[in-house]
């Protein structure tokens, strides 16, 4: 009898907790809405992934037009550098402001960077555009995870996260193919123009069909993250040029690469 009473005492709270978890799922979106949101997030993630690899096969044409072989290292490096440097701070920004507002701002920055790259008259402007696109991509990647968590119950998130994350694999394959096709048939500038219609569709959907979460932590704790940004950007600015293909002109190329990278690792 005592065992039966103890068993009843143990199982009753578990049943109540399960009921609360079941009721808690009602605040999430319906399957049809989740499917539509996931498609939009997949498109945004695909743009970010493709933009990271599409330039690999377009670099020869870009350097030919700009006569800027010395800047080749920056063309591919500045985009992931900006994305890596600012992504931690976007996590803080999303807690300060509405997720909808921050995600739209990141999308607009990414689109502006794409326009700057597509219309760049010289190498320096092109690098600036790549940096802006990387800054926007950091917010898109952070926002994608947050939006999905806002719409999908916890037990379903791994499935949807894996679907959206697979866009990076697709982008790694499709990006170089598109870059080579555009460079050989039309112009390399279409490597960046292609982001405009896709990004525009994502902006329209998020603006009109997604409410977003409201930021509540109006603090300045996020300022600490900018110290990390300064360190990453400063060290990379000094070290990345050492990886340029033109460094074969240096007599002691091994030391010019190894020493700065070791110093950067120590400071980080």
PDB file of C-alpha atoms in Angstrom:
ATOM      1  CA  UNK A   1       0.000   0.000   0.000  1.00  0.00           C
ATOM      2  CA  UNK A   2       2.787   2.410   0.873  1.00  0.00           C
ATOM      3  CA  UNK A   3       4.509   1.672  -2.440  1.00  0.00           C
ATOM      4  CA  UNK A   4       1.290   2.416  -4.328  1.00  0.00           C
ATOM      5  CA  UNK A   5       0.891   5.754  -2.504  1.00  0.00           C
ATOM      6  CA  UNK A   6       4.511   6.699  -3.195  1.00  0.00           C
ATOM      7  CA  UNK A   7       4.114   5.746  -6.838  1.00  0.00           C
ATOM      8  CA  UNK A   8       0.993   7.886  -7.115  1.00  0.00           C
ATOM      9  CA  UNK A   9       2.803  10.835  -5.526  1.00  0.00           C
ATOM     10  CA  UNK A  10       5.653  10.531  -8.027  1.00  0.00           C
ATOM     11  CA  UNK A  11       3.589  10.038 -11.162  1.00  0.00           C
ATOM     12  CA  UNK A  12       1.065  12.775 -10.458  1.00  0.00           C
ATOM     13  CA  UNK A  13       3.525  15.729 -10.761  1.00  0.00           C
ATOM     14  CA  UNK A  14       4.971  14.200 -13.935  1.00  0.00           C
ATOM     15  CA  UNK A  15       1.509  14.059 -15.471  1.00  0.00           C
ATOM     16  CA  UNK A  16       0.903  17.693 -14.571  1.00  0.00           C
ATOM     17  CA  UNK A  17       4.230  18.777 -16.085  1.00  0.00           C
ATOM     18  CA  UNK A  18       3.491  16.887 -19.279  1.00  0.00           C
ATOM     19  CA  UNK A  19       0.120  18.600 -19.458  1.00  0.00           C
ATOM     20  CA  UNK A  20       1.778  21.998 -19.044  1.00  0.00           C
ATOM     21  CA  UNK A  21       4.264  21.210 -21.798  1.00  0.00           C
ATOM     22  CA  UNK A  22       1.431  20.098 -24.060  1.00  0.00           C
ATOM     23  CA  UNK A  23      -0.508  23.279 -23.372  1.00  0.00           C
ATOM     24  CA  UNK A  24       2.652  25.338 -23.903  1.00  0.00           C
ATOM     25  CA  UNK A  25       2.913  24.174 -27.497  1.00  0.00           C
ATOM     26  CA  UNK A  26      -0.279  26.049 -28.353  1.00  0.00           C
ATOM     27  CA  UNK A  27       1.635  29.333 -28.399  1.00  0.00           C
ATOM     28  CA  UNK A  28       3.691  28.157 -31.375  1.00  0.00           C
ATOM     29  CA  UNK A  29       2.700  28.543 -35.006  1.00  0.00           C
ATOM     30  CA  UNK A  30       0.710  25.944 -36.927  1.00  0.00           C
ATOM     31  CA  UNK A  31       2.476  23.505 -39.206  1.00  0.00           C
ATOM     32  CA  UNK A  32       1.501  25.387 -42.367  1.00  0.00           C
ATOM     33  CA  UNK A  33       2.888  28.630 -40.933  1.00  0.00           C
ATOM     34  CA  UNK A  34       6.057  26.909 -39.742  1.00  0.00           C
ATOM     35  CA  UNK A  35       6.539  25.403 -43.195  1.00  0.00           C
ATOM     36  CA  UNK A  36       6.183  28.796 -44.868  1.00  0.00           C
ATOM     37  CA  UNK A  37       8.507  30.495 -42.384  1.00  0.00           C
ATOM     38  CA  UNK A  38      11.063  27.722 -42.822  1.00  0.00           C
ATOM     39  CA  UNK A  39      11.010  28.171 -46.601  1.00  0.00           C
ATOM     40  CA  UNK A  40      11.670  31.888 -46.161  1.00  0.00           C
ATOM     41  CA  UNK A  41      14.483  31.231 -43.678  1.00  0.00           C
ATOM     42  CA  UNK A  42      15.946  28.654 -46.061  1.00  0.00           C
ATOM     43  CA  UNK A  43      16.032  31.280 -48.812  1.00  0.00           C
ATOM     44  CA  UNK A  44      17.759  33.778 -46.512  1.00  0.00           C
ATOM     45  CA  UNK A  45      20.285  31.171 -45.378  1.00  0.00           C
ATOM     46  CA  UNK A  46      20.889  30.084 -48.960  1.00  0.00           C
ATOM     47  CA  UNK A  47      21.735  33.671 -49.948  1.00  0.00           C
ATOM     48  CA  UNK A  48      24.231  33.878 -47.090  1.00  0.00           C
ATOM     49  CA  UNK A  49      25.802  30.521 -47.976  1.00  0.00           C
ATOM     50  CA  UNK A  50      25.995  31.176 -51.714  1.00  0.00           C
ATOM     51  CA  UNK A  51      27.519  34.609 -51.173  1.00  0.00           C
ATOM     52  CA  UNK A  52      30.327  32.973 -49.230  1.00  0.00           C
ATOM     53  CA  UNK A  53      31.379  30.678 -52.093  1.00  0.00           C
ATOM     54  CA  UNK A  54      30.119  32.267 -55.308  1.00  0.00           C
ATOM     55  CA  UNK A  55      33.128  34.555 -55.522  1.00  0.00           C
ATOM     56  CA  UNK A  56      35.630  31.691 -55.707  1.00  0.00           C
ATOM     57  CA  UNK A  57      35.159  31.186 -59.451  1.00  0.00           C
ATOM     58  CA  UNK A  58      34.534  34.857 -60.205  1.00  0.00           C
ATOM     59  CA  UNK A  59      37.812  36.178 -58.783  1.00  0.00           C
ATOM     60  CA  UNK A  60      39.791  35.936 -62.066  1.00  0.00           C
ATOM     61  CA  UNK A  61      37.309  38.189 -63.868  1.00  0.00           C
ATOM     62  CA  UNK A  62      37.078  40.598 -60.934  1.00  0.00           C
ATOM     63  CA  UNK A  63      40.835  41.019 -60.654  1.00  0.00           C
ATOM     64  CA  UNK A  64      41.053  41.454 -64.429  1.00  0.00           C
ATOM     65  CA  UNK A  65      38.482  44.261 -64.391  1.00  0.00           C
ATOM     66  CA  UNK A  66      39.906  46.008 -61.333  1.00  0.00           C
ATOM     67  CA  UNK A  67      43.602  45.274 -62.019  1.00  0.00           C
ATOM     68  CA  UNK A  68      43.901  44.405 -58.342  1.00  0.00           C
ATOM     69  CA  UNK A  69      45.732  41.128 -57.910  1.00  0.00           C
ATOM     70  CA  UNK A  70      47.080  42.379 -54.571  1.00  0.00           C
ATOM     71  CA  UNK A  71      43.549  42.470 -53.094  1.00  0.00           C
ATOM     72  CA  UNK A  72      42.597  38.885 -53.915  1.00  0.00           C
ATOM     73  CA  UNK A  73      43.032  37.788 -50.312  1.00  0.00           C
ATOM     74  CA  UNK A  74      40.493  40.351 -49.149  1.00  0.00           C
ATOM     75  CA  UNK A  75      37.812  39.414 -51.672  1.00  0.00           C
ATOM     76  CA  UNK A  76      37.143  36.059 -50.067  1.00  0.00           C
ATOM     77  CA  UNK A  77      38.247  36.818 -46.494  1.00  0.00           C
ATOM     78  CA  UNK A  78      36.453  40.043 -45.603  1.00  0.00           C
ATOM     79  CA  UNK A  79      32.977  38.487 -45.876  1.00  0.00           C
ATOM     80  CA  UNK A  80      33.439  35.662 -43.309  1.00  0.00           C
ATOM     81  CA  UNK A  81      35.596  37.983 -41.201  1.00  0.00           C
ATOM     82  CA  UNK A  82      32.786  40.530 -40.807  1.00  0.00           C
ATOM     83  CA  UNK A  83      30.256  37.770 -40.220  1.00  0.00           C
ATOM     84  CA  UNK A  84      32.394  36.124 -37.550  1.00  0.00           C
ATOM     85  CA  UNK A  85      33.268  39.399 -35.819  1.00  0.00           C
ATOM     86  CA  UNK A  86      29.722  40.740 -35.493  1.00  0.00           C
ATOM     87  CA  UNK A  87      27.704  37.576 -34.964  1.00  0.00           C
ATOM     88  CA  UNK A  88      28.233  37.466 -31.161  1.00  0.00           C
ATOM     89  CA  UNK A  89      26.974  41.026 -30.787  1.00  0.00           C
ATOM     90  CA  UNK A  90      23.864  40.328 -32.830  1.00  0.00           C
ATOM     91  CA  UNK A  91      22.853  37.882 -30.119  1.00  0.00           C
ATOM     92  CA  UNK A  92      22.857  40.777 -27.658  1.00  0.00           C
ATOM     93  CA  UNK A  93      21.116  43.143 -30.063  1.00  0.00           C
ATOM     94  CA  UNK A  94      18.258  40.677 -30.509  1.00  0.00           C
ATOM     95  CA  UNK A  95      17.627  40.849 -26.750  1.00  0.00           C
ATOM     96  CA  UNK A  96      17.511  44.649 -26.812  1.00  0.00           C
ATOM     97  CA  UNK A  97      15.186  45.207 -29.764  1.00  0.00           C
ATOM     98  CA  UNK A  98      12.415  43.453 -31.649  1.00  0.00           C
ATOM     99  CA  UNK A  99      13.621  40.385 -33.531  1.00  0.00           C
ATOM    100  CA  UNK A 100      11.613  41.503 -36.559  1.00  0.00           C
ATOM    101  CA  UNK A 101      13.302  44.921 -36.625  1.00  0.00           C
ATOM    102  CA  UNK A 102      16.821  43.547 -36.193  1.00  0.00           C
ATOM    103  CA  UNK A 103      16.321  40.787 -38.765  1.00  0.00           C
ATOM    104  CA  UNK A 104      14.962  43.253 -41.335  1.00  0.00           C
ATOM    105  CA  UNK A 105      17.879  45.604 -40.637  1.00  0.00           C
ATOM    106  CA  UNK A 106      20.348  42.756 -41.172  1.00  0.00           C
ATOM    107  CA  UNK A 107      18.630  41.809 -44.432  1.00  0.00           C
ATOM    108  CA  UNK A 108      18.772  45.401 -45.661  1.00  0.00           C
ATOM    109  CA  UNK A 109      22.470  45.675 -44.785  1.00  0.00           C
ATOM    110  CA  UNK A 110      23.121  42.438 -46.658  1.00  0.00           C
ATOM    111  CA  UNK A 111      21.214  43.711 -49.694  1.00  0.00           C
ATOM    112  CA  UNK A 112      23.017  47.057 -49.616  1.00  0.00           C
ATOM    113  CA  UNK A 113      26.342  45.223 -49.510  1.00  0.00           C
ATOM    114  CA  UNK A 114      25.284  43.154 -52.519  1.00  0.00           C
ATOM    115  CA  UNK A 115      24.352  46.295 -54.462  1.00  0.00           C
ATOM    116  CA  UNK A 116      27.677  47.920 -53.586  1.00  0.00           C
ATOM    117  CA  UNK A 117      29.551  44.833 -54.828  1.00  0.00           C
ATOM    118  CA  UNK A 118      27.502  44.626 -58.015  1.00  0.00           C
ATOM    119  CA  UNK A 119      28.062  48.290 -58.889  1.00  0.00           C
ATOM    120  CA  UNK A 120      31.596  48.702 -57.502  1.00  0.00           C
ATOM    121  CA  UNK A 121      33.810  50.851 -59.757  1.00  0.00           C
ATOM    122  CA  UNK A 122      37.047  49.713 -58.123  1.00  0.00           C
ATOM    123  CA  UNK A 123      38.526  47.154 -55.785  1.00  0.00           C
ATOM    124  CA  UNK A 124      38.238  49.204 -52.596  1.00  0.00           C
ATOM    125  CA  UNK A 125      34.512  49.787 -53.038  1.00  0.00           C
ATOM    126  CA  UNK A 126      34.059  46.101 -53.804  1.00  0.00           C
ATOM    127  CA  UNK A 127      35.792  45.134 -50.552  1.00  0.00           C
ATOM    128  CA  UNK A 128      33.555  47.577 -48.674  1.00  0.00           C
ATOM    129  CA  UNK A 129      30.499  45.930 -50.193  1.00  0.00           C
ATOM    130  CA  UNK A 130      31.743  42.491 -49.163  1.00  0.00           C
ATOM    131  CA  UNK A 131      32.234  43.754 -45.608  1.00  0.00           C
ATOM    132  CA  UNK A 132      28.683  45.146 -45.496  1.00  0.00           C
ATOM    133  CA  UNK A 133      27.293  41.882 -46.827  1.00  0.00           C
ATOM    134  CA  UNK A 134      29.209  39.981 -44.147  1.00  0.00           C
ATOM    135  CA  UNK A 135      27.852  42.307 -41.470  1.00  0.00           C
ATOM    136  CA  UNK A 136      24.318  41.640 -42.657  1.00  0.00           C
ATOM    137  CA  UNK A 137      24.870  37.895 -42.926  1.00  0.00           C
ATOM    138  CA  UNK A 138      25.834  37.758 -39.246  1.00  0.00           C
ATOM    139  CA  UNK A 139      22.439  39.151 -38.268  1.00  0.00           C
ATOM    140  CA  UNK A 140      20.636  36.832 -40.674  1.00  0.00           C
ATOM    141  CA  UNK A 141      22.281  33.733 -39.219  1.00  0.00           C
ATOM    142  CA  UNK A 142      21.603  34.774 -35.627  1.00  0.00           C
ATOM    143  CA  UNK A 143      18.038  35.823 -36.440  1.00  0.00           C
ATOM    144  CA  UNK A 144      17.228  32.599 -38.252  1.00  0.00           C
ATOM    145  CA  UNK A 145      17.855  30.582 -35.100  1.00  0.00           C
ATOM    146  CA  UNK A 146      15.827  32.990 -32.968  1.00  0.00           C
ATOM    147  CA  UNK A 147      12.844  33.122 -35.342  1.00  0.00           C
ATOM    148  CA  UNK A 148      12.756  29.348 -35.600  1.00  0.00           C
ATOM    149  CA  UNK A 149      12.833  29.004 -31.811  1.00  0.00           C
ATOM    150  CA  UNK A 150       9.949  31.468 -31.588  1.00  0.00           C
ATOM    151  CA  UNK A 151       7.781  29.451 -33.992  1.00  0.00           C
ATOM    152  CA  UNK A 152       8.662  25.800 -33.331  1.00  0.00           C
ATOM    153  CA  UNK A 153       8.369  23.715 -30.124  1.00  0.00           C
ATOM    154  CA  UNK A 154      11.602  22.525 -28.567  1.00  0.00           C
ATOM    155  CA  UNK A 155      11.200  18.862 -29.544  1.00  0.00           C
ATOM    156  CA  UNK A 156      10.774  19.811 -33.237  1.00  0.00           C
ATOM    157  CA  UNK A 157      13.614  22.317 -33.495  1.00  0.00           C
ATOM    158  CA  UNK A 158      16.400  19.844 -34.347  1.00  0.00           C
ATOM    159  CA  UNK A 159      14.476  18.725 -37.437  1.00  0.00           C
ATOM    160  CA  UNK A 160      13.794  22.222 -38.721  1.00  0.00           C
ATOM    161  CA  UNK A 161      17.290  23.416 -37.794  1.00  0.00           C
ATOM    162  CA  UNK A 162      18.820  20.601 -39.816  1.00  0.00           C
ATOM    163  CA  UNK A 163      16.661  21.481 -42.828  1.00  0.00           C
ATOM    164  CA  UNK A 164      17.656  25.144 -42.717  1.00  0.00           C
ATOM    165  CA  UNK A 165      21.278  24.284 -41.947  1.00  0.00           C
ATOM    166  CA  UNK A 166      21.428  22.070 -45.022  1.00  0.00           C
ATOM    167  CA  UNK A 167      21.257  25.255 -47.094  1.00  0.00           C
ATOM    168  CA  UNK A 168      24.930  25.829 -46.271  1.00  0.00           C
ATOM    169  CA  UNK A 169      25.774  22.531 -47.948  1.00  0.00           C
ATOM    170  CA  UNK A 170      23.641  23.466 -50.951  1.00  0.00           C
ATOM    171  CA  UNK A 171      25.258  26.901 -51.108  1.00  0.00           C
ATOM    172  CA  UNK A 172      28.745  25.410 -50.995  1.00  0.00           C
ATOM    173  CA  UNK A 173      27.948  23.387 -54.117  1.00  0.00           C
ATOM    174  CA  UNK A 174      25.774  25.862 -56.019  1.00  0.00           C
ATOM    175  CA  UNK A 175      27.842  28.981 -55.280  1.00  0.00           C
ATOM    176  CA  UNK A 176      30.947  28.214 -57.367  1.00  0.00           C
ATOM    177  CA  UNK A 177      28.788  26.904 -60.215  1.00  0.00           C
ATOM    178  CA  UNK A 178      26.749  30.103 -60.338  1.00  0.00           C
ATOM    179  CA  UNK A 179      29.870  32.247 -60.053  1.00  0.00           C
ATOM    180  CA  UNK A 180      31.492  30.538 -63.001  1.00  0.00           C
ATOM    181  CA  UNK A 181      28.300  30.598 -65.074  1.00  0.00           C
ATOM    182  CA  UNK A 182      27.678  34.304 -64.512  1.00  0.00           C
ATOM    183  CA  UNK A 183      31.306  35.248 -65.108  1.00  0.00           C
ATOM    184  CA  UNK A 184      31.531  33.333 -68.390  1.00  0.00           C
ATOM    185  CA  UNK A 185      28.110  34.110 -69.870  1.00  0.00           C
ATOM    186  CA  UNK A 186      26.931  37.503 -68.564  1.00  0.00           C
ATOM    187  CA  UNK A 187      29.101  39.333 -66.043  1.00  0.00           C
ATOM    188  CA  UNK A 188      30.473  38.599 -62.599  1.00  0.00           C
ATOM    189  CA  UNK A 189      28.317  41.413 -61.218  1.00  0.00           C
ATOM    190  CA  UNK A 190      25.284  39.136 -61.454  1.00  0.00           C
ATOM    191  CA  UNK A 191      26.857  37.095 -58.660  1.00  0.00           C
ATOM    192  CA  UNK A 192      25.550  39.845 -56.386  1.00  0.00           C
ATOM    193  CA  UNK A 193      22.525  41.093 -58.294  1.00  0.00           C
ATOM    194  CA  UNK A 194      21.000  37.655 -57.780  1.00  0.00           C
ATOM    195  CA  UNK A 195      20.647  38.388 -54.057  1.00  0.00           C
ATOM    196  CA  UNK A 196      18.236  41.265 -54.666  1.00  0.00           C
ATOM    197  CA  UNK A 197      15.059  39.410 -55.760  1.00  0.00           C
ATOM    198  CA  UNK A 198      15.538  36.607 -53.233  1.00  0.00           C
ATOM    199  CA  UNK A 199      16.338  38.975 -50.389  1.00  0.00           C
ATOM    200  CA  UNK A 200      13.475  41.250 -51.413  1.00  0.00           C
ATOM    201  CA  UNK A 201      10.998  38.373 -51.153  1.00  0.00           C
ATOM    202  CA  UNK A 202      12.300  37.528 -47.677  1.00  0.00           C
ATOM    203  CA  UNK A 203      12.025  41.168 -46.571  1.00  0.00           C
ATOM    204  CA  UNK A 204       8.413  41.403 -47.771  1.00  0.00           C
ATOM    205  CA  UNK A 205       7.386  38.224 -45.971  1.00  0.00           C
ATOM    206  CA  UNK A 206       9.084  39.130 -42.682  1.00  0.00           C
ATOM    207  CA  UNK A 207       7.730  42.690 -42.815  1.00  0.00           C
ATOM    208  CA  UNK A 208       4.090  41.729 -43.353  1.00  0.00           C
ATOM    209  CA  UNK A 209       3.640  38.198 -42.013  1.00  0.00           C
ATOM    210  CA  UNK A 210       5.940  37.884 -39.008  1.00  0.00           C
ATOM    211  CA  UNK A 211       5.281  39.689 -35.730  1.00  0.00           C
ATOM    212  CA  UNK A 212       8.568  38.956 -33.995  1.00  0.00           C
ATOM    213  CA  UNK A 213       9.539  39.012 -30.348  1.00  0.00           C
ATOM    214  CA  UNK A 214       9.868  42.211 -28.371  1.00  0.00           C
ATOM    215  CA  UNK A 215      13.217  43.038 -26.825  1.00  0.00           C
ATOM    216  CA  UNK A 216      13.056  43.601 -23.109  1.00  0.00           C
ATOM    217  CA  UNK A 217      16.612  43.958 -21.790  1.00  0.00           C
ATOM    218  CA  UNK A 218      17.341  47.641 -22.218  1.00  0.00           C
ATOM    219  CA  UNK A 219      20.880  47.424 -20.876  1.00  0.00           C
ATOM    220  CA  UNK A 220      24.295  48.197 -22.230  1.00  0.00           C
ATOM    221  CA  UNK A 221      25.846  44.804 -21.567  1.00  0.00           C
ATOM    222  CA  UNK A 222      26.226  44.355 -25.319  1.00  0.00           C
ATOM    223  CA  UNK A 223      28.961  46.978 -25.342  1.00  0.00           C
ATOM    224  CA  UNK A 224      31.358  44.370 -23.979  1.00  0.00           C
ATOM    225  CA  UNK A 225      30.942  42.385 -27.177  1.00  0.00           C
ATOM    226  CA  UNK A 226      32.388  45.236 -29.211  1.00  0.00           C
ATOM    227  CA  UNK A 227      35.756  44.691 -27.531  1.00  0.00           C
ATOM    228  CA  UNK A 228      35.788  41.232 -29.107  1.00  0.00           C
ATOM    229  CA  UNK A 229      34.877  42.765 -32.463  1.00  0.00           C
ATOM    230  CA  UNK A 230      37.727  45.261 -32.264  1.00  0.00           C
ATOM    231  CA  UNK A 231      40.260  42.540 -31.432  1.00  0.00           C
ATOM    232  CA  UNK A 232      39.117  40.203 -34.217  1.00  0.00           C
ATOM    233  CA  UNK A 233      38.943  42.888 -36.883  1.00  0.00           C
ATOM    234  CA  UNK A 234      42.211  44.551 -35.878  1.00  0.00           C
ATOM    235  CA  UNK A 235      44.209  41.340 -35.770  1.00  0.00           C
ATOM    236  CA  UNK A 236      42.711  40.047 -38.999  1.00  0.00           C
ATOM    237  CA  UNK A 237      43.424  43.340 -40.740  1.00  0.00           C
ATOM    238  CA  UNK A 238      47.100  42.905 -39.955  1.00  0.00           C
ATOM    239  CA  UNK A 239      47.305  39.181 -40.617  1.00  0.00           C
ATOM    240  CA  UNK A 240      45.094  38.474 -43.614  1.00  0.00           C
ATOM    241  CA  UNK A 241      47.246  40.346 -46.144  1.00  0.00           C
ATOM    242  CA  UNK A 242      50.067  37.977 -45.223  1.00  0.00           C
ATOM    243  CA  UNK A 243      48.030  35.198 -46.801  1.00  0.00           C
ATOM    244  CA  UNK A 244      47.787  36.968 -50.140  1.00  0.00           C
ATOM    245  CA  UNK A 245      48.997  34.991 -53.153  1.00  0.00           C
ATOM    246  CA  UNK A 246      51.391  37.839 -53.904  1.00  0.00           C
ATOM    247  CA  UNK A 247      53.459  36.986 -50.854  1.00  0.00           C
ATOM    248  CA  UNK A 248      55.624  34.749 -53.032  1.00  0.00           C
ATOM    249  CA  UNK A 249      57.584  37.954 -53.634  1.00  0.00           C
ATOM    250  CA  UNK A 250      58.881  37.801 -50.077  1.00  0.00           C
ATOM    251  CA  UNK A 251      62.148  35.989 -49.578  1.00  0.00           C
ATOM    252  CA  UNK A 252      61.114  34.545 -46.225  1.00  0.00           C
ATOM    253  CA  UNK A 253      57.437  33.907 -46.813  1.00  0.00           C
ATOM    254  CA  UNK A 254      57.109  31.212 -44.142  1.00  0.00           C
ATOM    255  CA  UNK A 255      58.171  33.534 -41.369  1.00  0.00           C
ATOM    256  CA  UNK A 256      55.979  36.412 -42.605  1.00  0.00           C
ATOM    257  CA  UNK A 257      52.962  34.118 -42.271  1.00  0.00           C
ATOM    258  CA  UNK A 258      53.762  32.077 -39.160  1.00  0.00           C
ATOM    259  CA  UNK A 259      54.909  34.885 -36.859  1.00  0.00           C
ATOM    260  CA  UNK A 260      51.896  37.209 -37.311  1.00  0.00           C
ATOM    261  CA  UNK A 261      49.430  34.325 -37.008  1.00  0.00           C
ATOM    262  CA  UNK A 262      51.092  33.159 -33.793  1.00  0.00           C
ATOM    263  CA  UNK A 263      50.893  36.692 -32.392  1.00  0.00           C
ATOM    264  CA  UNK A 264      47.225  36.942 -33.338  1.00  0.00           C
ATOM    265  CA  UNK A 265      46.437  33.613 -31.669  1.00  0.00           C
ATOM    266  CA  UNK A 266      48.215  34.705 -28.494  1.00  0.00           C
ATOM    267  CA  UNK A 267      46.290  37.995 -28.300  1.00  0.00           C
ATOM    268  CA  UNK A 268      42.930  36.279 -28.935  1.00  0.00           C
TER     269      UNK A 268
END
